C-alpha cells in the first residue's frame, strides 16, 4: 500500500492541481496521458476546473471507470456528465475519448471496451492496459466504480471490464475490475465533504467487505482527496 491523504477546503482546485501534476509527469515520460474518469456528482466541480486548464488534450486518452447501462444522452450517463463539464468545454478531441457504450447489451459493451483497451496495451507492449491515473468515487456502501458489495464483479480476477448486475438498483453497470485498477500507475479517490468519516476509517483499517478498501490496500499508489466543510 502506498497511500497519501489530502484533506482540503479547496477541493476542486487541489484535485485539479493533482491531476495536472500527474499529466505533466506522464507527458514527460511517455508523451501521452491516460486517465479514467469517475462519474457521480463529486467530480463535477473538478471537471469544471480542469476544463479551464490548457492541457494538450490531443495527447490524452480518456476512459471511464464505469458506466450506467443507458444511452449517452440520458441524465444518468457518466459520459454525459463528463462531456458537459469537461470534454466539450475543454475542446477535447473525439479521438482522445473512449466511451463505454451503455446503450447496447451490457456483456457486449464490456467485451468491446475490454478489447479496445487490450489492443492499446498490446501496441504498447503491456500485458494489461496501464492508466496513468484512475479517478474513483466512494459510495455510502463502500463501493467504487461499479464494484458494489456482494456483486459478482468483485470476484473477477482475469477480465478487465465486466457487466455487473447490481441488485440494489435492479440494473446492470459496466465497470473496471480490480485487476485493471490495480495495474494503474496511480489511483485517486475524490471524496465529498458529506461522506461519513466512519466509513473512511473502516476503509483505512482494511475492511475488505468494502470494495474501496481492497483498492486502497492493493493499488500501486493511492491518493485520497477528502473535501472538508468550508
mmCIF file of N, CA, C and O in Angstrom, residues 37-40 64-69 76 78 100 135-139 141-154 162-169 171-178 181 211-212 215:
data_model
loop_
_atom_site.group_PDB
_atom_site.id
_atom_site.type_symbol
_atom_site.label_atom_id
_atom_site.label_comp_id
_atom_site.label_asym_id
_atom_site.label_seq_id
_atom_site.Cartn_x
_atom_site.Cartn_y
_atom_site.Cartn_z
ATOM 1 N N UNK A 37 -11.988 8.561 -15.989
ATOM 2 C CA UNK A 37 -12.847 9.485 -15.255
ATOM 3 C C UNK A 37 -13.845 8.728 -14.391
ATOM 4 O O UNK A 37 -14.258 7.615 -14.703
ATOM 5 N N UNK A 38 -14.238 9.390 -13.318
ATOM 6 C CA UNK A 38 -15.264 8.871 -12.414
ATOM 7 C C UNK A 38 -16.577 9.588 -12.685
ATOM 8 O O UNK A 38 -16.596 10.725 -13.162
ATOM 9 N N UNK A 39 -17.682 8.925 -12.350
ATOM 10 C CA UNK A 39 -18.992 9.546 -12.505
ATOM 11 C C UNK A 39 -19.504 10.089 -11.179
ATOM 12 O O UNK A 39 -18.736 10.305 -10.235
ATOM 13 N N UNK A 40 -20.805 10.296 -11.102
ATOM 14 C CA UNK A 40 -21.397 10.818 -9.876
ATOM 15 C C UNK A 40 -21.314 12.333 -9.798
ATOM 16 O O UNK A 40 -20.861 12.999 -10.734
ATOM 17 N N UNK A 64 -13.357 5.608 -19.032
ATOM 18 C CA UNK A 64 -14.334 5.733 -17.952
ATOM 19 C C UNK A 64 -14.279 4.492 -17.076
ATOM 20 O O UNK A 64 -14.323 3.371 -17.569
ATOM 21 N N UNK A 65 -14.180 4.710 -15.754
ATOM 22 C CA UNK A 65 -14.078 3.604 -14.823
ATOM 23 C C UNK A 65 -15.334 2.775 -14.710
ATOM 24 O O UNK A 65 -15.273 1.589 -14.374
ATOM 25 N N UNK A 66 -16.460 3.386 -15.009
ATOM 26 C CA UNK A 66 -17.720 2.644 -15.029
ATOM 27 C C UNK A 66 -18.760 3.448 -15.778
ATOM 28 O O UNK A 66 -18.563 4.630 -16.085
ATOM 29 N N UNK A 67 -19.864 2.794 -16.082
ATOM 30 C CA UNK A 67 -20.947 3.465 -16.786
ATOM 31 C C UNK A 67 -22.262 2.778 -16.479
ATOM 32 O O UNK A 67 -22.324 1.553 -16.311
ATOM 33 N N UNK A 68 -23.296 3.562 -16.388
ATOM 34 C CA UNK A 68 -24.642 3.017 -16.269
ATOM 35 C C UNK A 68 -25.102 2.558 -17.652
ATOM 36 O O UNK A 68 -24.697 3.127 -18.666
ATOM 37 N N UNK A 69 -25.933 1.539 -17.684
ATOM 38 C CA UNK A 69 -26.376 0.992 -18.969
ATOM 39 C C UNK A 69 -27.554 1.788 -19.509
ATOM 40 O O UNK A 69 -28.704 1.337 -19.519
ATOM 41 N N UNK A 76 -28.581 9.962 -16.417
ATOM 42 C CA UNK A 76 -27.783 9.121 -15.527
ATOM 43 C C UNK A 76 -26.399 8.787 -16.089
ATOM 44 O O UNK A 76 -25.564 8.236 -15.384
ATOM 45 N N UNK A 78 -22.684 8.651 -17.077
ATOM 46 C CA UNK A 78 -21.420 9.240 -16.647
ATOM 47 C C UNK A 78 -20.758 10.002 -17.793
ATOM 48 O O UNK A 78 -20.135 11.053 -17.573
ATOM 49 N N UNK A 100 -17.632 4.119 -22.950
ATOM 50 C CA UNK A 100 -18.333 2.860 -22.756
ATOM 51 C C UNK A 100 -19.730 2.985 -23.363
ATOM 52 O O UNK A 100 -20.442 3.953 -23.073
ATOM 53 N N UNK A 135 -9.422 7.991 -11.690
ATOM 54 C CA UNK A 135 -10.203 8.720 -10.695
ATOM 55 C C UNK A 135 -11.353 7.834 -10.232
ATOM 56 O O UNK A 135 -12.041 7.223 -11.052
ATOM 57 N N UNK A 136 -11.544 7.772 -8.933
ATOM 58 C CA UNK A 136 -12.598 6.938 -8.361
ATOM 59 C C UNK A 136 -13.425 7.728 -7.360
ATOM 60 O O UNK A 136 -12.927 8.662 -6.724
ATOM 61 N N UNK A 137 -14.682 7.341 -7.233
ATOM 62 C CA UNK A 137 -15.546 7.896 -6.203
ATOM 63 C C UNK A 137 -15.711 6.907 -5.070
ATOM 64 O O UNK A 137 -15.138 5.815 -5.082
ATOM 65 N N UNK A 138 -16.518 7.294 -4.102
ATOM 66 C CA UNK A 138 -16.773 6.435 -2.949
ATOM 67 C C UNK A 138 -18.251 6.494 -2.600
ATOM 68 O O UNK A 138 -18.771 7.563 -2.269
ATOM 69 N N UNK A 139 -18.926 5.344 -2.684
ATOM 70 C CA UNK A 139 -20.334 5.274 -2.323
ATOM 71 C C UNK A 139 -20.519 5.078 -0.831
ATOM 72 O O UNK A 139 -19.600 4.656 -0.119
ATOM 73 N N UNK A 141 -21.984 2.828 0.625
ATOM 74 C CA UNK A 141 -21.847 1.412 0.975
ATOM 75 C C UNK A 141 -20.426 0.902 0.754
ATOM 76 O O UNK A 141 -20.167 -0.298 0.841
ATOM 77 N N UNK A 142 -19.504 1.812 0.458
ATOM 78 C CA UNK A 142 -18.117 1.432 0.234
ATOM 79 C C UNK A 142 -17.804 1.006 -1.184
ATOM 80 O O UNK A 142 -16.691 0.565 -1.463
ATOM 81 N N UNK A 143 -18.768 1.151 -2.105
ATOM 82 C CA UNK A 143 -18.476 0.766 -3.484
ATOM 83 C C UNK A 143 -17.608 1.834 -4.157
ATOM 84 O O UNK A 143 -17.579 2.991 -3.730
ATOM 85 N N UNK A 144 -16.914 1.410 -5.184
ATOM 86 C CA UNK A 144 -16.160 2.331 -6.016
ATOM 87 C C UNK A 144 -16.224 1.821 -7.442
ATOM 88 O O UNK A 144 -16.376 0.614 -7.669
ATOM 89 N N UNK A 145 -16.124 2.745 -8.430
ATOM 90 C CA UNK A 145 -16.508 2.414 -9.807
ATOM 91 C C UNK A 145 -17.907 1.799 -9.701
ATOM 92 O O UNK A 145 -18.750 2.348 -8.994
ATOM 93 N N UNK A 146 -18.170 0.667 -10.347
ATOM 94 C CA UNK A 146 -19.436 -0.042 -10.091
ATOM 95 C C UNK A 146 -19.142 -1.405 -9.488
ATOM 96 O O UNK A 146 -19.760 -2.412 -9.826
ATOM 97 N N UNK A 147 -18.184 -1.393 -8.588
ATOM 98 C CA UNK A 147 -17.847 -2.583 -7.804
ATOM 99 C C UNK A 147 -18.578 -2.469 -6.467
ATOM 100 O O UNK A 147 -18.096 -1.847 -5.514
ATOM 101 N N UNK A 148 -19.775 -3.054 -6.428
ATOM 102 C CA UNK A 148 -20.640 -2.954 -5.257
ATOM 103 C C UNK A 148 -20.460 -4.164 -4.356
ATOM 104 O O UNK A 148 -20.213 -5.281 -4.838
ATOM 105 N N UNK A 149 -20.601 -3.972 -3.036
ATOM 106 C CA UNK A 149 -20.519 -5.119 -2.120
ATOM 107 C C UNK A 149 -21.489 -6.225 -2.526
ATOM 108 O O UNK A 149 -22.628 -5.956 -2.909
ATOM 109 N N UNK A 150 -21.006 -7.466 -2.481
ATOM 110 C CA UNK A 150 -21.861 -8.602 -2.744
ATOM 111 C C UNK A 150 -22.139 -8.901 -4.197
ATOM 112 O O UNK A 150 -22.924 -9.801 -4.498
ATOM 113 N N UNK A 151 -21.497 -8.184 -5.133
ATOM 114 C CA UNK A 151 -21.757 -8.415 -6.551
ATOM 115 C C UNK A 151 -20.661 -9.277 -7.179
ATOM 116 O O UNK A 151 -19.544 -9.375 -6.672
ATOM 117 N N UNK A 152 -21.009 -9.877 -8.305
ATOM 118 C CA UNK A 152 -20.123 -10.858 -8.941
ATOM 119 C C UNK A 152 -18.797 -10.270 -9.395
ATOM 120 O O UNK A 152 -17.767 -10.962 -9.387
ATOM 121 N N UNK A 153 -18.787 -9.008 -9.779
ATOM 122 C CA UNK A 153 -17.562 -8.404 -10.322
ATOM 123 C C UNK A 153 -16.419 -8.389 -9.316
ATOM 124 O O UNK A 153 -15.244 -8.332 -9.706
ATOM 125 N N UNK A 154 -16.732 -8.471 -8.032
ATOM 126 C CA UNK A 154 -15.680 -8.447 -7.009
ATOM 127 C C UNK A 154 -14.778 -9.669 -7.090
ATOM 128 O O UNK A 154 -13.633 -9.632 -6.641
ATOM 129 N N UNK A 162 -16.169 -5.697 -16.991
ATOM 130 C CA UNK A 162 -17.292 -6.636 -16.945
ATOM 131 C C UNK A 162 -18.606 -5.872 -16.862
ATOM 132 O O UNK A 162 -18.656 -4.699 -16.468
ATOM 133 N N UNK A 163 -19.679 -6.576 -17.218
ATOM 134 C CA UNK A 163 -21.031 -6.101 -16.928
ATOM 135 C C UNK A 163 -21.399 -6.664 -15.554
ATOM 136 O O UNK A 163 -21.281 -7.871 -15.328
ATOM 137 N N UNK A 164 -21.778 -5.798 -14.656
ATOM 138 C CA UNK A 164 -22.033 -6.197 -13.273
ATOM 139 C C UNK A 164 -23.473 -5.885 -12.901
ATOM 140 O O UNK A 164 -23.891 -4.722 -12.965
ATOM 141 N N UNK A 165 -24.241 -6.915 -12.512
ATOM 142 C CA UNK A 165 -25.628 -6.684 -12.091
ATOM 143 C C UNK A 165 -25.631 -6.226 -10.640
ATOM 144 O O UNK A 165 -25.018 -6.857 -9.770
ATOM 145 N N UNK A 166 -26.325 -5.115 -10.382
ATOM 146 C CA UNK A 166 -26.382 -4.528 -9.045
ATOM 147 C C UNK A 166 -27.809 -4.676 -8.515
ATOM 148 O O UNK A 166 -28.700 -3.916 -8.905
ATOM 149 N N UNK A 167 -28.052 -5.651 -7.639
ATOM 150 C CA UNK A 167 -29.418 -5.915 -7.168
ATOM 151 C C UNK A 167 -30.098 -4.716 -6.520
ATOM 152 O O UNK A 167 -31.306 -4.526 -6.700
ATOM 153 N N UNK A 168 -29.356 -3.900 -5.780
ATOM 154 C CA UNK A 168 -29.992 -2.779 -5.073
ATOM 155 C C UNK A 168 -30.618 -1.778 -6.044
ATOM 156 O O UNK A 168 -31.550 -1.064 -5.690
ATOM 157 N N UNK A 169 -30.102 -1.734 -7.270
ATOM 158 C CA UNK A 169 -30.672 -0.845 -8.287
ATOM 159 C C UNK A 169 -31.456 -1.611 -9.351
ATOM 160 O O UNK A 169 -32.022 -0.999 -10.257
ATOM 161 N N UNK A 171 -30.333 -3.190 -11.824
ATOM 162 C CA UNK A 171 -29.828 -2.756 -13.127
ATOM 163 C C UNK A 171 -28.386 -3.206 -13.318
ATOM 164 O O UNK A 171 -27.693 -3.563 -12.363
ATOM 165 N N UNK A 172 -27.969 -3.177 -14.576
ATOM 166 C CA UNK A 172 -26.606 -3.540 -14.944
ATOM 167 C C UNK A 172 -25.715 -2.303 -14.990
ATOM 168 O O UNK A 172 -26.175 -1.201 -15.300
ATOM 169 N N UNK A 173 -24.462 -2.496 -14.677
ATOM 170 C CA UNK A 173 -23.444 -1.463 -14.819
ATOM 171 C C UNK A 173 -22.252 -2.053 -15.566
ATOM 172 O O UNK A 173 -21.996 -3.260 -15.488
ATOM 173 N N UNK A 174 -21.532 -1.219 -16.258
ATOM 174 C CA UNK A 174 -20.244 -1.592 -16.836
ATOM 175 C C UNK A 174 -19.173 -1.072 -15.899
ATOM 176 O O UNK A 174 -19.271 0.057 -15.409
ATOM 177 N N UNK A 175 -18.147 -1.880 -15.637
ATOM 178 C CA UNK A 175 -17.156 -1.429 -14.664
ATOM 179 C C UNK A 175 -15.771 -2.001 -14.915
ATOM 180 O O UNK A 175 -15.618 -3.110 -15.428
ATOM 181 N N UNK A 176 -14.765 -1.197 -14.538
ATOM 182 C CA UNK A 176 -13.417 -1.730 -14.411
ATOM 183 C C UNK A 176 -13.444 -2.789 -13.313
ATOM 184 O O UNK A 176 -14.201 -2.677 -12.355
ATOM 185 N N UNK A 177 -12.583 -3.778 -13.420
ATOM 186 C CA UNK A 177 -12.418 -4.769 -12.362
ATOM 187 C C UNK A 177 -11.154 -4.433 -11.563
ATOM 188 O O UNK A 177 -10.364 -3.559 -11.937
ATOM 189 N N UNK A 178 -10.963 -5.158 -10.475
ATOM 190 C CA UNK A 178 -9.787 -4.919 -9.643
ATOM 191 C C UNK A 178 -8.469 -5.068 -10.416
ATOM 192 O O UNK A 178 -7.567 -4.229 -10.253
ATOM 193 N N UNK A 181 -7.738 -1.863 -12.242
ATOM 194 C CA UNK A 181 -7.485 -0.759 -11.308
ATOM 195 C C UNK A 181 -6.117 -0.914 -10.655
ATOM 196 O O UNK A 181 -5.348 0.053 -10.536
ATOM 197 N N UNK A 211 -15.466 -2.643 -1.087
ATOM 198 C CA UNK A 211 -14.628 -2.690 -2.288
ATOM 199 C C UNK A 211 -13.550 -1.605 -2.331
ATOM 200 O O UNK A 211 -12.431 -1.864 -2.783
ATOM 201 N N UNK A 212 -13.877 -0.412 -1.855
ATOM 202 C CA UNK A 212 -12.877 0.663 -1.872
ATOM 203 C C UNK A 212 -11.665 0.320 -1.025
ATOM 204 O O UNK A 212 -10.541 0.753 -1.324
ATOM 205 N N UNK A 215 -9.185 -1.664 -3.020
ATOM 206 C CA UNK A 215 -8.381 -0.792 -3.883
ATOM 207 C C UNK A 215 -7.306 -0.095 -3.054
ATOM 208 O O UNK A 215 -6.129 -0.047 -3.441
#
